[in-house]
Amino acid sequence: MKSYIELIPKAELHLHIEGTLEPELAFRFAERNGIKLPYASVDALREAYNFKNLQEFLDLYHACSQVLVQEQDFYDLTWEYLKKLHEQNVCHVEIFYDSQSHTDRGLAFETVTNGIHRALVDGEKEFGISSYLILCFLRHLSEEAAMATLDQAVQHKDKIHGIGLASSEIGHPPSKFERAFDRVRAEGWHIVAHAGEEGPKEYIWEAIDLLKVERIDHGNRSMDDPELLKLLVERQIPLTLCPISNLELCVINDIADHPVKKMLDMGIMATIHSDDPAYFKGSLVDNYSRTAKALDLSKADIYRLAQNSFKASFLPEARKMELLEELATQYQPRADKTC
Ligand code: HPA
Ligand code: ZN
């Protein structure tokens, strides 16, 4: 029997498409493109998916991304992931991608963007999964590089719904990209940023005050600052939390230490997501399930997380209402049962 977590409709809002590259797929693309991976086998690569911090993960993540070369590779990667979303009853997804990681090694911006976008269009037709694409600036690169990426992105406004900020956090504060995000805002894009994953609470303040983000990706370090928590509650600024990612990157030592339950109880618009499911060995359902078990979440908590995933999305209000209604009529918990 499928669990409540599997059955409820939900949205995935914090997902890097390059982070869905399973070792089997990495080898398939490497062979297709005549690239030699520095691992002898699928199992050897899987064993390397073991990290002490964000940077160790990012080094492997960017290295493996190099097997993606043709538009069809980006299509296939996205398509394989959409099939998994369908099995988990995910009905809306907002997908991050790192165009700079690919254009910097000579691929055309269009090869990357069109491949992912074409799969998203097919995913909506085949599975009814709605989707938005969010381009993330790589924060370890310069603001000039982000500006040049924007020049490319404005040519594809029909495909790109928002702009985010990802990659190595410490030493690369949101303030480094203030002017780039002024331009993003002038273009009318939605704005999100990773902040307070490994970096300090001050980066969350900067993301809100300087970049004027609509959501914070991660935001764990907000727990260090009562003023910031108060602001997050007052403005209902969503935090897209990723418990298994936090565990795998040693942001926390145990899922039982994750702040999501405390955040929900404070009235924060907290949501749960998978970040890089292939590398962290945890789907969206796994993230909900392991967190529910470790923190003894009730059905009402899970229901709230699914509600929040729609509320925090960039879907039009009418569609949000429809999805919330569907969730309520079929899955509103009667008693405060645990999962
Ligand atoms: N943090 C920052 N950048 C990233 C991550 C993450 O967890 N995953 C992929 N890019
Ligand atoms: Zn992320």
Coordinates of C-alpha atoms and ligand atoms in Angstrom, one line a residue:
M1 CA 0.0 0.0 0.0
K2 CA 1.3 3.4 -0.9
S3 CA 1.9 5.7 2.0
Y4 CA 0.2 9.0 2.6
I5 CA 3.5 10.8 1.6
E6 CA 3.6 9.0 -1.7
L7 CA -0.1 9.6 -2.4
I8 CA -0.5 13.3 -1.7
P9 CA 0.0 15.7 -4.6
K10 CA 3.0 18.0 -4.0
A11 CA 5.5 20.4 -5.7
E12 CA 9.3 20.1 -6.0
L13 CA 10.8 23.6 -5.8
H14 CA 14.5 23.0 -5.0
L15 CA 16.0 20.7 -7.5
H16 CA 19.2 21.0 -9.6
I17 CA 18.7 19.1 -12.8
E18 CA 22.4 18.3 -12.9
G19 CA 21.9 16.8 -9.5
T20 CA 19.6 14.1 -10.9
L21 CA 22.5 12.5 -12.8
E22 CA 22.5 8.9 -11.6
P23 CA 25.8 7.0 -12.1
E24 CA 24.2 4.7 -14.7
L25 CA 23.2 7.8 -16.8
A26 CA 26.6 9.4 -16.3
F27 CA 28.2 6.3 -17.9
R28 CA 25.6 6.2 -20.7
F29 CA 26.2 9.9 -21.6
A30 CA 30.0 9.5 -21.3
E31 CA 30.0 6.6 -23.7
R32 CA 27.6 8.4 -26.1
N33 CA 30.0 11.4 -26.2
G34 CA 33.3 9.6 -26.1
I35 CA 34.2 11.0 -22.7
K36 CA 36.2 9.0 -20.2
L37 CA 35.0 9.3 -16.6
P38 CA 37.8 9.0 -13.9
Y39 CA 35.9 6.0 -12.4
A40 CA 36.2 2.3 -13.4
S41 CA 32.5 1.5 -13.0
V42 CA 29.0 2.6 -12.0
D43 CA 29.6 1.2 -8.5
A44 CA 33.0 3.1 -8.2
L45 CA 31.3 6.3 -9.1
R46 CA 28.4 5.7 -6.7
E47 CA 30.9 5.1 -3.9
A48 CA 32.4 8.5 -4.6
Y49 CA 29.0 10.1 -3.8
N50 CA 30.2 10.6 -0.2
F51 CA 31.0 14.2 0.9
K52 CA 32.3 16.1 3.9
N53 CA 31.0 19.5 2.9
L54 CA 29.3 21.5 0.1
Q55 CA 32.6 22.1 -1.9
E56 CA 33.5 18.4 -2.0
F57 CA 30.1 17.7 -3.5
L58 CA 30.3 20.6 -5.9
D59 CA 33.7 19.4 -7.3
L60 CA 32.2 16.0 -8.2
Y61 CA 28.9 17.5 -9.4
H62 CA 30.6 19.9 -11.8
A63 CA 33.1 17.2 -13.0
C64 CA 30.2 14.7 -13.8
S65 CA 28.2 17.4 -15.5
Q66 CA 30.8 17.4 -18.3
V67 CA 29.3 14.1 -19.7
L68 CA 26.3 16.3 -20.8
V69 CA 27.2 17.5 -24.3
Q70 CA 24.3 17.2 -26.8
E71 CA 20.8 18.8 -26.5
Q72 CA 19.5 15.2 -26.4
D73 CA 21.6 14.5 -23.2
F74 CA 19.9 17.4 -21.5
Y75 CA 16.5 16.2 -22.8
D76 CA 17.1 12.6 -21.6
L77 CA 18.4 13.7 -18.2
T78 CA 15.3 15.8 -17.6
W79 CA 13.0 13.2 -19.0
E80 CA 14.3 10.4 -16.7
Y81 CA 13.8 12.7 -13.8
L82 CA 10.2 13.6 -14.8
K83 CA 9.3 9.9 -14.9
K84 CA 10.4 9.7 -11.3
L85 CA 8.4 12.7 -10.3
H86 CA 5.3 11.2 -11.9
E87 CA 5.7 8.0 -9.8
Q88 CA 5.9 10.2 -6.6
N89 CA 2.7 12.2 -7.4
V90 CA 4.6 15.4 -7.9
C91 CA 2.4 17.6 -10.0
H92 CA 4.5 20.8 -10.3
V93 CA 8.3 21.3 -10.4
E94 CA 10.5 24.3 -10.5
I95 CA 13.9 23.2 -11.9
F96 CA 17.3 24.8 -11.4
Y97 CA 20.0 24.6 -14.0
D98 CA 23.6 25.9 -14.1
S99 CA 24.0 27.2 -17.7
Q100 CA 27.5 28.6 -16.9
S101 CA 28.8 25.1 -15.9
H102 CA 28.1 24.1 -19.5
T103 CA 28.8 27.3 -21.6
D104 CA 32.2 27.6 -19.8
R105 CA 33.3 24.4 -21.5
G106 CA 32.1 25.5 -24.9
L107 CA 28.4 24.3 -25.2
A108 CA 25.9 26.7 -26.6
F109 CA 23.4 28.2 -24.2
E110 CA 20.7 27.0 -26.5
T111 CA 21.9 23.3 -26.4
V112 CA 21.4 23.3 -22.7
T113 CA 18.3 25.4 -22.3
N114 CA 16.4 23.9 -25.3
G115 CA 17.1 20.3 -24.2
I116 CA 15.8 20.8 -20.7
H117 CA 12.8 22.9 -21.9
R118 CA 11.8 20.4 -24.6
A119 CA 11.6 17.6 -22.0
L120 CA 9.6 19.9 -19.6
V121 CA 7.1 20.6 -22.4
D122 CA 6.8 16.8 -23.1
G123 CA 6.4 16.1 -19.4
E124 CA 3.4 18.4 -19.1
K125 CA 1.8 16.6 -22.1
E126 CA 2.6 13.1 -21.0
F127 CA 2.2 13.3 -17.2
G128 CA 0.4 16.6 -16.6
I129 CA 3.4 17.9 -14.6
S130 CA 3.6 21.7 -14.8
S131 CA 7.1 23.2 -14.6
Y132 CA 9.2 26.3 -14.5
L133 CA 12.8 26.6 -15.3
I134 CA 15.1 28.7 -13.0
L135 CA 18.6 29.6 -14.2
C136 CA 21.1 29.8 -11.3
F137 CA 24.2 32.0 -11.4
L138 CA 27.2 30.3 -10.1
R139 CA 28.3 32.4 -7.2
H140 CA 32.0 31.3 -7.3
L141 CA 32.2 33.1 -10.6
S142 CA 32.2 36.9 -11.1
E143 CA 29.3 39.3 -11.3
E144 CA 30.5 40.1 -14.9
A145 CA 30.1 36.4 -15.8
A146 CA 26.5 36.6 -14.3
M147 CA 25.8 39.7 -16.4
A148 CA 27.0 37.9 -19.6
T149 CA 24.7 34.9 -18.6
L150 CA 21.9 37.4 -18.3
D151 CA 22.6 38.6 -21.9
Q152 CA 22.0 35.1 -23.0
A153 CA 19.0 34.4 -20.8
V154 CA 17.0 37.4 -22.0
Q155 CA 16.9 35.8 -25.5
H156 CA 15.0 32.9 -23.9
K157 CA 12.5 34.6 -21.7
D158 CA 9.8 32.3 -23.0
K159 CA 11.6 29.3 -21.4
I160 CA 13.2 30.8 -18.3
H161 CA 10.9 31.7 -15.4
G162 CA 13.3 32.9 -12.7
I163 CA 16.9 33.4 -11.7
G164 CA 18.6 31.9 -8.7
L165 CA 22.0 31.8 -7.0
A166 CA 23.9 28.6 -6.3
S167 CA 27.3 26.9 -5.8
S168 CA 30.0 27.6 -3.2
E169 CA 28.5 29.8 -0.6
I170 CA 31.1 30.8 1.9
G171 CA 33.1 33.8 0.6
H172 CA 30.5 34.6 -2.1
P173 CA 27.8 36.6 -0.4
P174 CA 24.6 37.7 -2.2
S175 CA 25.9 41.3 -2.1
K176 CA 28.5 40.3 -4.7
F177 CA 25.5 40.0 -7.2
E178 CA 23.5 43.0 -6.2
R179 CA 23.8 44.8 -9.6
A180 CA 23.1 41.6 -11.5
F181 CA 19.9 41.0 -9.6
D182 CA 18.9 44.7 -10.1
R183 CA 18.9 43.7 -13.8
V184 CA 17.0 40.5 -13.1
R185 CA 14.3 42.4 -11.3
A186 CA 14.1 45.0 -14.1
E187 CA 13.5 42.1 -16.5
G188 CA 10.6 41.0 -14.4
W189 CA 11.9 37.5 -13.5
H190 CA 11.2 35.7 -10.2
I191 CA 14.2 35.7 -7.8
V192 CA 15.5 33.0 -5.4
A193 CA 18.9 32.4 -3.8
H194 CA 20.7 29.7 -1.8
A195 CA 21.6 31.3 1.5
G196 CA 22.3 30.1 5.0
E197 CA 23.1 26.5 4.0
E198 CA 26.8 26.7 5.0
G199 CA 27.0 30.5 4.9
P200 CA 26.0 32.7 7.9
K201 CA 22.6 34.2 8.7
E202 CA 23.9 37.6 7.3
Y203 CA 23.8 36.0 3.8
I204 CA 20.0 35.4 4.3
W205 CA 19.5 39.1 5.3
E206 CA 21.5 40.2 2.2
A207 CA 19.4 37.9 -0.1
I208 CA 16.2 39.5 1.3
D209 CA 17.4 43.1 1.5
L210 CA 19.7 43.4 -1.5
L211 CA 18.5 40.8 -4.0
K212 CA 14.9 41.0 -2.9
V213 CA 14.4 37.2 -3.2
E214 CA 10.9 35.7 -3.1
R215 CA 12.2 32.5 -1.6
I216 CA 15.4 31.4 0.3
D217 CA 16.9 28.0 -0.8
H218 CA 17.9 26.2 2.5
G219 CA 18.0 29.1 5.0
N220 CA 19.0 26.8 7.9
R221 CA 21.1 29.5 9.6
S222 CA 18.0 31.7 10.1
M223 CA 17.6 29.6 13.3
D224 CA 20.6 31.7 14.7
D225 CA 18.6 34.9 14.5
P226 CA 15.3 35.6 16.2
E227 CA 14.9 38.9 14.3
L228 CA 15.3 37.1 11.0
L229 CA 12.8 34.4 12.0
K230 CA 10.3 37.0 12.9
L231 CA 10.7 38.7 9.5
L232 CA 10.4 35.3 7.7
V233 CA 7.1 34.7 9.5
E234 CA 5.7 38.2 9.0
R235 CA 6.5 38.2 5.3
Q236 CA 5.9 34.5 4.8
I237 CA 9.1 34.2 2.8
P238 CA 9.4 30.5 2.0
L239 CA 12.5 28.4 3.0
T240 CA 13.0 25.5 0.6
L241 CA 14.6 23.0 3.0
C242 CA 16.5 19.8 1.9
P243 CA 17.0 17.5 4.9
I244 CA 18.8 14.6 3.2
S245 CA 21.1 17.1 1.4
N246 CA 21.9 18.8 4.7
L247 CA 22.8 15.4 6.2
E248 CA 24.9 14.3 3.3
L249 CA 26.8 17.6 3.2
C250 CA 27.3 17.6 7.0
V251 CA 25.2 20.7 7.5
I252 CA 23.5 18.6 10.2
N253 CA 24.8 15.5 12.0
D254 CA 21.4 13.7 12.1
I255 CA 18.0 14.3 10.5
A256 CA 16.6 14.4 14.0
D257 CA 18.5 17.7 14.3
H258 CA 16.8 19.3 11.3
P259 CA 15.0 22.5 12.1
V260 CA 12.0 22.0 9.8
K261 CA 9.5 21.0 12.6
K262 CA 10.5 24.0 14.8
M263 CA 10.2 26.2 11.8
L264 CA 6.7 24.9 10.9
D265 CA 5.6 25.4 14.5
M266 CA 6.8 29.0 14.5
G267 CA 4.7 29.7 11.4
I268 CA 7.5 29.8 8.9
M269 CA 6.6 28.9 5.3
A270 CA 8.8 25.9 5.3
T271 CA 8.9 23.3 2.5
I272 CA 10.8 20.1 1.9
H273 CA 12.7 19.2 -1.3
S274 CA 15.5 16.9 -2.7
D275 CA 18.2 19.3 -4.0
D276 CA 20.4 16.7 -5.8
P277 CA 18.6 13.4 -5.4
A278 CA 21.1 11.3 -7.3
Y279 CA 24.1 12.4 -5.3
F280 CA 22.3 12.4 -1.9
K281 CA 20.5 9.1 -2.6
G282 CA 17.1 10.6 -1.6
S283 CA 14.0 11.3 -3.7
L284 CA 11.4 13.9 -2.7
V285 CA 9.3 11.1 -1.1
D286 CA 12.5 9.9 0.7
N287 CA 13.1 13.4 2.1
Y288 CA 9.5 13.6 3.4
S289 CA 9.6 10.1 4.8
R290 CA 13.0 10.2 6.5
T291 CA 12.2 13.6 8.0
A292 CA 8.8 12.4 9.2
K293 CA 10.3 9.4 10.9
A294 CA 13.2 11.3 12.5
L295 CA 11.1 14.2 13.8
D296 CA 7.9 12.2 14.4
L297 CA 5.9 14.4 12.1
S298 CA 2.2 14.1 12.2
K299 CA -0.1 13.7 9.1
A300 CA -1.1 17.3 9.7
D301 CA 2.6 18.4 9.5
I302 CA 3.0 16.5 6.2
Y303 CA -0.2 18.0 4.9
R304 CA 1.1 21.4 5.8
L305 CA 4.4 20.8 4.0
A306 CA 2.5 19.8 0.8
Q307 CA 0.2 22.8 1.1
N308 CA 3.3 25.0 1.6
S309 CA 4.9 23.5 -1.5
F310 CA 2.1 24.9 -3.6
K311 CA 1.8 28.2 -1.8
A312 CA 5.5 28.8 -2.1
S313 CA 5.5 28.0 -5.9
F314 CA 5.4 30.6 -8.7
L315 CA 2.2 29.1 -10.0
P316 CA -0.6 31.6 -10.8
E317 CA -3.0 32.1 -7.8
A318 CA -5.9 30.3 -9.6
R319 CA -3.8 27.2 -10.2
K320 CA -2.5 27.2 -6.6
M321 CA -6.1 27.4 -5.3
E322 CA -7.1 24.4 -7.5
L323 CA -4.2 22.3 -6.2
L324 CA -4.8 23.2 -2.6
E325 CA -8.5 22.4 -3.1
E326 CA -7.6 19.0 -4.6
L327 CA -5.2 18.3 -1.7
A328 CA -7.9 19.3 0.9
T329 CA -10.8 17.3 -0.6
Q330 CA -8.8 14.1 -0.9
Y331 CA -6.1 14.2 1.8
Q332 CA -7.0 16.5 4.7
P333 CA -6.1 14.5 7.7
R334 CA -8.9 13.9 10.1
A335 CA -7.0 13.2 13.3
D336 CA -3.5 14.3 14.2
K337 CA -2.0 10.9 13.4
T338 CA 1.7 10.2 12.9
C339 CA 2.8 8.8 9.5
Ligands
HPA1 N1 24.1 24.3 -2.6 C1 24.6 25.2 -3.5 N2 24.7 25.0 -4.8 C2 24.3 23.8 -5.2 C3 23.7 22.9 -4.4 C4 23.6 23.1 -3.0 O1 23.1 22.3 -2.2 N3 23.4 21.8 -5.2 C5 23.7 22.1 -6.4 N4 24.2 23.3 -6.5
ZN2 ZN 20.3 23.6 -3.9

